[in-house]
mmCIF file of C-alpha atoms in Angstrom:
data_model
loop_
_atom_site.group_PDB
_atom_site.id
_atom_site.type_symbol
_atom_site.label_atom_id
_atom_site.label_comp_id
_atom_site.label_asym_id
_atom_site.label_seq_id
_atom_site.Cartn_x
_atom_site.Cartn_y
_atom_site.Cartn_z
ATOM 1 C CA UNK A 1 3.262 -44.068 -4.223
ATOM 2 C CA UNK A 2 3.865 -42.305 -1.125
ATOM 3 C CA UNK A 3 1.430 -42.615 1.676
ATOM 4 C CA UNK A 4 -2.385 -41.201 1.500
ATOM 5 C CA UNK A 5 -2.131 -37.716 3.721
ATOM 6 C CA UNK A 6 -5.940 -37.639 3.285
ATOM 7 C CA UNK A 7 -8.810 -38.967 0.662
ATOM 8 C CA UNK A 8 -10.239 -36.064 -1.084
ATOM 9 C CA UNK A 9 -12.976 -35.464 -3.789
ATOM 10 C CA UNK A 10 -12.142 -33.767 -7.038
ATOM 11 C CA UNK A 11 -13.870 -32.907 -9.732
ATOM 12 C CA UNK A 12 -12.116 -33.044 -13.279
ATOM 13 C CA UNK A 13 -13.385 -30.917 -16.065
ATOM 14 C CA UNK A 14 -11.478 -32.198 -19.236
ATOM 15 C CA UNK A 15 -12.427 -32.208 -22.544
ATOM 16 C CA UNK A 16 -9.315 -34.572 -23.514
ATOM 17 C CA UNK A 17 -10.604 -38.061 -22.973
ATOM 18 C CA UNK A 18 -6.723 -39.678 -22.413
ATOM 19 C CA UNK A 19 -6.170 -36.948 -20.429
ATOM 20 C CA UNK A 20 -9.083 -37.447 -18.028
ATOM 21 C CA UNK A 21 -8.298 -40.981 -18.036
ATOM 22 C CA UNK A 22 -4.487 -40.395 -16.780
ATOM 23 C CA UNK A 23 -6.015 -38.314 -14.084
ATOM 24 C CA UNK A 24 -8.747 -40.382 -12.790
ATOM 25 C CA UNK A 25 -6.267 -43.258 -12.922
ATOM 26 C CA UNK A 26 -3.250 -41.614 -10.948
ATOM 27 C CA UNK A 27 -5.753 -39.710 -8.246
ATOM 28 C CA UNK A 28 -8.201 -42.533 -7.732
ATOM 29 C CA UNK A 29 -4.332 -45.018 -7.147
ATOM 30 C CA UNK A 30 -3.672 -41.849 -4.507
ATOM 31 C CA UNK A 31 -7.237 -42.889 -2.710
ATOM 32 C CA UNK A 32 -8.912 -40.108 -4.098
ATOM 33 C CA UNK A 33 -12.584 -39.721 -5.199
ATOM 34 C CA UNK A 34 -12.973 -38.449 -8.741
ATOM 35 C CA UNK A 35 -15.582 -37.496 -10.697
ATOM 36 C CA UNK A 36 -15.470 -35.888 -14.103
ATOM 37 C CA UNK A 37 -17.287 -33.679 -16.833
ATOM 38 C CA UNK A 38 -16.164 -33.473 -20.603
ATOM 39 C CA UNK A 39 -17.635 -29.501 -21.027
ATOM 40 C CA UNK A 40 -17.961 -26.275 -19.003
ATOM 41 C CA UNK A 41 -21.572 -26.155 -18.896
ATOM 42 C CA UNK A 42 -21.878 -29.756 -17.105
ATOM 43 C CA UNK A 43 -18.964 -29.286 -14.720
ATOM 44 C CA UNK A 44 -20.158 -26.269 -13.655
ATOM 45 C CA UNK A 45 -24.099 -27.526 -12.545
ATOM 46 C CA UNK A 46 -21.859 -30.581 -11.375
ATOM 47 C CA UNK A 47 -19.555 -28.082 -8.811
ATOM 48 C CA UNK A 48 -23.206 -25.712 -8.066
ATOM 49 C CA UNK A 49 -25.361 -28.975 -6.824
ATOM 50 C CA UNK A 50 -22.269 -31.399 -5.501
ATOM 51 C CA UNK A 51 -19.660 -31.062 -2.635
ATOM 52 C CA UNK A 52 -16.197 -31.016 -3.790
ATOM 53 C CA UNK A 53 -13.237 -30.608 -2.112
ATOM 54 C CA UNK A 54 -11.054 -29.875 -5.061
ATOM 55 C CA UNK A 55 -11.233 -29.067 -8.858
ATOM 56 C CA UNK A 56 -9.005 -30.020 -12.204
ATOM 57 C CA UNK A 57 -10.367 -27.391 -14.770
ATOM 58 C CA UNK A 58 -9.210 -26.999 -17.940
ATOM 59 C CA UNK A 59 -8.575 -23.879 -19.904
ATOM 60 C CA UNK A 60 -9.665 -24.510 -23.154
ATOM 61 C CA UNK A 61 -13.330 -26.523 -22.966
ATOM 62 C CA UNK A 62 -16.162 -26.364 -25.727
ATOM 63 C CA UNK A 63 -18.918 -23.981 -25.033
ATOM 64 C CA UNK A 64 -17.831 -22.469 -21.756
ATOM 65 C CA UNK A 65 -14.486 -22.129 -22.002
ATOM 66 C CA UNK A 66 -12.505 -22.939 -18.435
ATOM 67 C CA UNK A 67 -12.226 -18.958 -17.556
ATOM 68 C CA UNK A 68 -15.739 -18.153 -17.811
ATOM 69 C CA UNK A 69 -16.772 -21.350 -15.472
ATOM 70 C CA UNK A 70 -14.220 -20.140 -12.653
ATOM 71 C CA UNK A 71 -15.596 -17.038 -13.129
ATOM 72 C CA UNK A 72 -19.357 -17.976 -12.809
ATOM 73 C CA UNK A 73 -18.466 -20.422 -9.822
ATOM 74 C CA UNK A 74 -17.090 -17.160 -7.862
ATOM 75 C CA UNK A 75 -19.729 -15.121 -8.769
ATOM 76 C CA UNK A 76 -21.721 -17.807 -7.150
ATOM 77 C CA UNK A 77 -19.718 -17.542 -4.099
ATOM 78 C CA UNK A 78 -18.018 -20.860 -4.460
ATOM 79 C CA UNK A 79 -14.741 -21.244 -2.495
ATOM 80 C CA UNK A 80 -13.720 -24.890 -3.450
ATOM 81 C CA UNK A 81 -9.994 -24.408 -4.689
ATOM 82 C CA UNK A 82 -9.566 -24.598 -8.231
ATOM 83 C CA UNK A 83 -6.099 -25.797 -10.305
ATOM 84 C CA UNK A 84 -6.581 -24.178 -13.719
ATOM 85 C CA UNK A 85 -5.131 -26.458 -16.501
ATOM 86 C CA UNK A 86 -3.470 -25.295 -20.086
ATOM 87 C CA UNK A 87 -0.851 -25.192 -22.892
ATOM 88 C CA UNK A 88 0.003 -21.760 -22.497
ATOM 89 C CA UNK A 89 2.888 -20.905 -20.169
ATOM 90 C CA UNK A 90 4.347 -17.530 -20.250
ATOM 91 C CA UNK A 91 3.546 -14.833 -16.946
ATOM 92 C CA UNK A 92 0.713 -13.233 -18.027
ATOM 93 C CA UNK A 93 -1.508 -16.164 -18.916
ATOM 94 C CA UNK A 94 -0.679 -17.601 -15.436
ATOM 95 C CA UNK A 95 -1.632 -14.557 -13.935
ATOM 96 C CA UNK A 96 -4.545 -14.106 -16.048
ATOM 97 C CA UNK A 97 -5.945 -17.522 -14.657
ATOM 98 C CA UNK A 98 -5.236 -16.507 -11.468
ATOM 99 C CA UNK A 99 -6.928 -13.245 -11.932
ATOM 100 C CA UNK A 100 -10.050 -15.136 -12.956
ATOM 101 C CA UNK A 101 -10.460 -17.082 -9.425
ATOM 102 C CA UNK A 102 -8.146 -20.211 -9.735
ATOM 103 C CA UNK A 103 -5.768 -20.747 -6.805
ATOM 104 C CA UNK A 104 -3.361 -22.466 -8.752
ATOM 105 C CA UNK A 105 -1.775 -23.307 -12.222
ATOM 106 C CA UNK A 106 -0.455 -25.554 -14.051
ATOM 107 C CA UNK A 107 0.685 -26.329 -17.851
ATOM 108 C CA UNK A 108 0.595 -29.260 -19.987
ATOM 109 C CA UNK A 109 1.809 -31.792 -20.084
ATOM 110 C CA UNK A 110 1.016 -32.199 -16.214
ATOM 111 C CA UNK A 111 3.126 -33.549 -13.818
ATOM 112 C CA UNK A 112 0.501 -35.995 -11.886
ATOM 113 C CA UNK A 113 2.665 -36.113 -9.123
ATOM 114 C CA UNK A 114 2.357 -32.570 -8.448
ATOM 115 C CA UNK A 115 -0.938 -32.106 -9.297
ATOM 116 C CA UNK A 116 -1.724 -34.279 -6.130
ATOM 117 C CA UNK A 117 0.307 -32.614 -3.753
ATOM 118 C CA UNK A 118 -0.561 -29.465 -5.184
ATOM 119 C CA UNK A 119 -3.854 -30.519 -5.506
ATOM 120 C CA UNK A 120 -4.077 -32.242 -0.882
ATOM 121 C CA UNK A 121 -2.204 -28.095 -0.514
ATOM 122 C CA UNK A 122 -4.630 -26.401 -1.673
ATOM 123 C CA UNK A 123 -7.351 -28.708 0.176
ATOM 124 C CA UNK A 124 -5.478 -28.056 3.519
ATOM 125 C CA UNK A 125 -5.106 -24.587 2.871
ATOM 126 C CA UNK A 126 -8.929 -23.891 2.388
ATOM 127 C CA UNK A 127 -9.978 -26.234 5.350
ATOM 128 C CA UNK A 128 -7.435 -23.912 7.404
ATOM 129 C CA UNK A 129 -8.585 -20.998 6.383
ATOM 130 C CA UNK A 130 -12.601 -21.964 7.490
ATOM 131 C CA UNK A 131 -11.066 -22.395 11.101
ATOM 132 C CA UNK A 132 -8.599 -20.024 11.484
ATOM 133 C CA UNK A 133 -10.190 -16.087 10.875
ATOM 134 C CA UNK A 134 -7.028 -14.870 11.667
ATOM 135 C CA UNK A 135 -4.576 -13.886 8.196
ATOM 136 C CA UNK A 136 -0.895 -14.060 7.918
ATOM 137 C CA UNK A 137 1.668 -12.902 5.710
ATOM 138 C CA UNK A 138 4.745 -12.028 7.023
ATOM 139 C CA UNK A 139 4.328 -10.627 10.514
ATOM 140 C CA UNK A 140 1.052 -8.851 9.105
ATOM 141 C CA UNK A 141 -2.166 -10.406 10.436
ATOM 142 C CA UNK A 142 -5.576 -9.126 9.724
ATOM 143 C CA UNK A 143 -8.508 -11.115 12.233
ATOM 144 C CA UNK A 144 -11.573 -11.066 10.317
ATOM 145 C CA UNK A 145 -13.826 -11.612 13.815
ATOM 146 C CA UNK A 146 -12.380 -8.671 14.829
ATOM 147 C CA UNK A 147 -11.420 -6.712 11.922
ATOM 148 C CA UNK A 148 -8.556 -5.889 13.359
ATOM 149 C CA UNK A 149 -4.703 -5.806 11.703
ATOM 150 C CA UNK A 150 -1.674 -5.383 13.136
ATOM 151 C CA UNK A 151 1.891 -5.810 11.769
ATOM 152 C CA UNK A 152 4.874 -7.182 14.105
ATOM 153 C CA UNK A 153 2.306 -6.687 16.979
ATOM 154 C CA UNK A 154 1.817 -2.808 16.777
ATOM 155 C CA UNK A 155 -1.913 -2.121 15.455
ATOM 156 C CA UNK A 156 -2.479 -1.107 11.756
ATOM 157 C CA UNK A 157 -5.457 1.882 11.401
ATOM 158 C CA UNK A 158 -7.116 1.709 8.267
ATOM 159 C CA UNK A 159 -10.638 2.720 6.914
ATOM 160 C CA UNK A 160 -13.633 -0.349 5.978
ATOM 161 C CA UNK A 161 -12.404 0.010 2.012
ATOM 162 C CA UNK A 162 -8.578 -0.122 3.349
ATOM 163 C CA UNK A 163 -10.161 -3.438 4.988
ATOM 164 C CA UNK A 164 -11.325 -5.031 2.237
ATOM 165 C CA UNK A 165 -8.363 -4.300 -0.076
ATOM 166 C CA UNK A 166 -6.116 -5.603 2.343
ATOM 167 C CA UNK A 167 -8.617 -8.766 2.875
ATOM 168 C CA UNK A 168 -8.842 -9.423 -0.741
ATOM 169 C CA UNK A 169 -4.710 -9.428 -0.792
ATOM 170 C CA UNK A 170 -4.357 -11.454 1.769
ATOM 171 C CA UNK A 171 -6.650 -14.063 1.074
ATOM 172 C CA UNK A 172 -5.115 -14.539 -2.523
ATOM 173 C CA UNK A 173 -1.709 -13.979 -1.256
ATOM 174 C CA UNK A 174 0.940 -14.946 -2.812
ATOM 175 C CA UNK A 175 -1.077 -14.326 -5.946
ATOM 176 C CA UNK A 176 -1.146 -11.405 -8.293
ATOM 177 C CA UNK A 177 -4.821 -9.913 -7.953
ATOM 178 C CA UNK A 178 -6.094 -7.647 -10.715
ATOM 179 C CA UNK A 179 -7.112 -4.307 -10.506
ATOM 180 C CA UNK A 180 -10.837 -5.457 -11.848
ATOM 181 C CA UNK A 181 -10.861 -7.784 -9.118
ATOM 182 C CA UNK A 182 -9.490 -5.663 -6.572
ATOM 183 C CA UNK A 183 -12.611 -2.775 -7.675
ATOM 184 C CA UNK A 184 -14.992 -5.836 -7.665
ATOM 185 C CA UNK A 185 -13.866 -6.667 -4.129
ATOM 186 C CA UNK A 186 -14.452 -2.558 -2.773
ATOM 187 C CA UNK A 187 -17.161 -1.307 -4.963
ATOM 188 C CA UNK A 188 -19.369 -4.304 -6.384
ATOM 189 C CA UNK A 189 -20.423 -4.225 -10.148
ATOM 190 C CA UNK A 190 -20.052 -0.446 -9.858
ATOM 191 C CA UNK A 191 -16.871 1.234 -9.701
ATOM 192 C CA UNK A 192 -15.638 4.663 -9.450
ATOM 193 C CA UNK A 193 -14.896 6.786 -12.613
ATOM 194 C CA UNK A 194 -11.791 7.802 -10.820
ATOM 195 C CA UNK A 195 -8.589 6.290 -10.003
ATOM 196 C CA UNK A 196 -9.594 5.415 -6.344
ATOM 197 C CA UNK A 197 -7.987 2.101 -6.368
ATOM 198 C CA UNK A 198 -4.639 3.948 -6.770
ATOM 199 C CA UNK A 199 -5.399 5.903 -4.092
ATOM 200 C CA UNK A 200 -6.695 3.402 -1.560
ATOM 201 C CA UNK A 201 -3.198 1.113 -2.649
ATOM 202 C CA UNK A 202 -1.321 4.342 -1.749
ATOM 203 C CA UNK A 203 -2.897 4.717 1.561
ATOM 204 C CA UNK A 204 -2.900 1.016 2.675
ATOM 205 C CA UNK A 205 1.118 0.958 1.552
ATOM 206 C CA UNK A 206 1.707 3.869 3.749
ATOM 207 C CA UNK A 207 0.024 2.182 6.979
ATOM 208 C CA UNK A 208 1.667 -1.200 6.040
ATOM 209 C CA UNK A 209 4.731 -0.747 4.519
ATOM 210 C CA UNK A 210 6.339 2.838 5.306
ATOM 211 C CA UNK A 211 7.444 2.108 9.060
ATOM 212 C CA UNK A 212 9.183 -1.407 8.532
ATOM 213 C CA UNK A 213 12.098 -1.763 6.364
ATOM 214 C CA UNK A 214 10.569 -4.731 4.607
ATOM 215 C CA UNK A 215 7.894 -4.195 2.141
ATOM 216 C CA UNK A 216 5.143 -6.430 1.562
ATOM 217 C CA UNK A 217 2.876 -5.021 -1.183
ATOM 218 C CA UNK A 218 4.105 -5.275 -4.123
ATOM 219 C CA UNK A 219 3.084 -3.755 -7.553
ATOM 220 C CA UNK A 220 3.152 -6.099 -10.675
ATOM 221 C CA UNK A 221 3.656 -3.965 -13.382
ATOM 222 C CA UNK A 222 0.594 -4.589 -16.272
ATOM 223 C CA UNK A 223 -1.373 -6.669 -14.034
ATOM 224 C CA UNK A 224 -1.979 -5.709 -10.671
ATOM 225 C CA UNK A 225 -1.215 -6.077 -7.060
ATOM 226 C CA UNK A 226 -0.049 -8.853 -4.836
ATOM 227 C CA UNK A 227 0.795 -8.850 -1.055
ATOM 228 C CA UNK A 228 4.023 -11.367 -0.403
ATOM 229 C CA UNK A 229 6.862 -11.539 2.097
ATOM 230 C CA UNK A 230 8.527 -11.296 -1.492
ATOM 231 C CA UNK A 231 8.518 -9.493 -4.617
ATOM 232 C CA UNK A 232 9.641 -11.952 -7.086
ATOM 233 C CA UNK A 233 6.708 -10.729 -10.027
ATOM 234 C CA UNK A 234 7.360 -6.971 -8.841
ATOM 235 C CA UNK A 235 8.790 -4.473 -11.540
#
């Protein structure tokens, strides 16, 4: 094995006992802590009352099922990054379990390799991210002391709800965000009757997007929005 970038502590919620095994083998070899939990209902007290730097969660668990445990633990405002585990594969089940709070994705059988590096990532990502308030993608930054968001230096002007749809792409950038989760992010548990999602995308693509020849929000067709220095899911 390569060498240890840094020890981190993951939790691993895995019904499949030789799964679980295979994992708390290979990242425990790495130098990783790992704990684990065989159903939703115990990993999820386990992630509320522990500190975790990382979590394996599974899709398909009995009782609560994987998506409804990400979905509690970001109700509950819990940040730790979160690789979502299943047999399906095709693009909208990925971006489902994106959709749903996980950061990343990954289908069976699992490459353990990769799970680790995508696993230490993800860990360096979010322990960037609590010391550095300012977000990039592209040459768009948004500074969250500030609130301020300029793109290739020249200042972007945008209303509080522009703010927080552009915050809520950019933190989950690359990712595909839903338009639930984008209406969640703006208007709480109660949103609009109207299409005012459509129009607030309209107005933040005009004051991103319309002066600079490249385009960095991107409608996914079916599923939602995503902000990227590419539009490889666009249709």
């Amino acid at each position: 094995m390569g060498p240890i970038l840094s020890a981190i502590h993951v939790l691993i919620i895995e019904d499949t006992r030789d799964l679980a095994a295979n994992l708390i083998d290979y990242l425990g070899g790495c130098g990783h802590t790992v704990d684990t939990a065989m159903d939703g209902v115990t990993g999820l007290r386990m992630v509320l009352t522990g500190e975790f730097d990382a979590i394996v969660l599974d899709l398909g668990l009995p009782g609560m099922d994987g998506t409804q445990v990400c979905e509690e633990l970001r109700k509950a405002g819990c940040t730790v990054p979160v690789v979502m585990l299943t047999g399906r594969g095709d693009l909208e089940q990925r971006v489902e379990g994106l959709e749903l709070g996980a950061d990343d994705y990954l289908v069976k059988p699992v490459a353990l390799r990769e799970l680790e590096a995508r696993l230490r990532a993800l860990v360096r990502r979010a322990t960037a991210g609590a010391h550095a308030p300012v977000l990039q993608v592209g040459d768009l930054a948004l500074d969250e002391r500030t609130m301020s968001v300029t793109r290739a230096q020249l200042p972007i002007t945008r209303t509080r709800r522009d703010y927080e749809l552009l915050r809520a792409l950019m933190r989950a950038s690359p990712a595909v965000v839903s338009r639930a989760r984008l209406e969640r992010a703006l208007w709480g548990d109660e949103p609009p009757n109207t299409d005012a999602l459509r129009t607030h995308i309209h107005t933040l693509r005009r004051a991103i997007d319309k002066p600079f020849e490249h385009k960095l929000l991107h409608t996914v067709h079916a599923f939602g929005y995503r902000l990227a220095a590419d539009d490889a899911l666009s249709r």
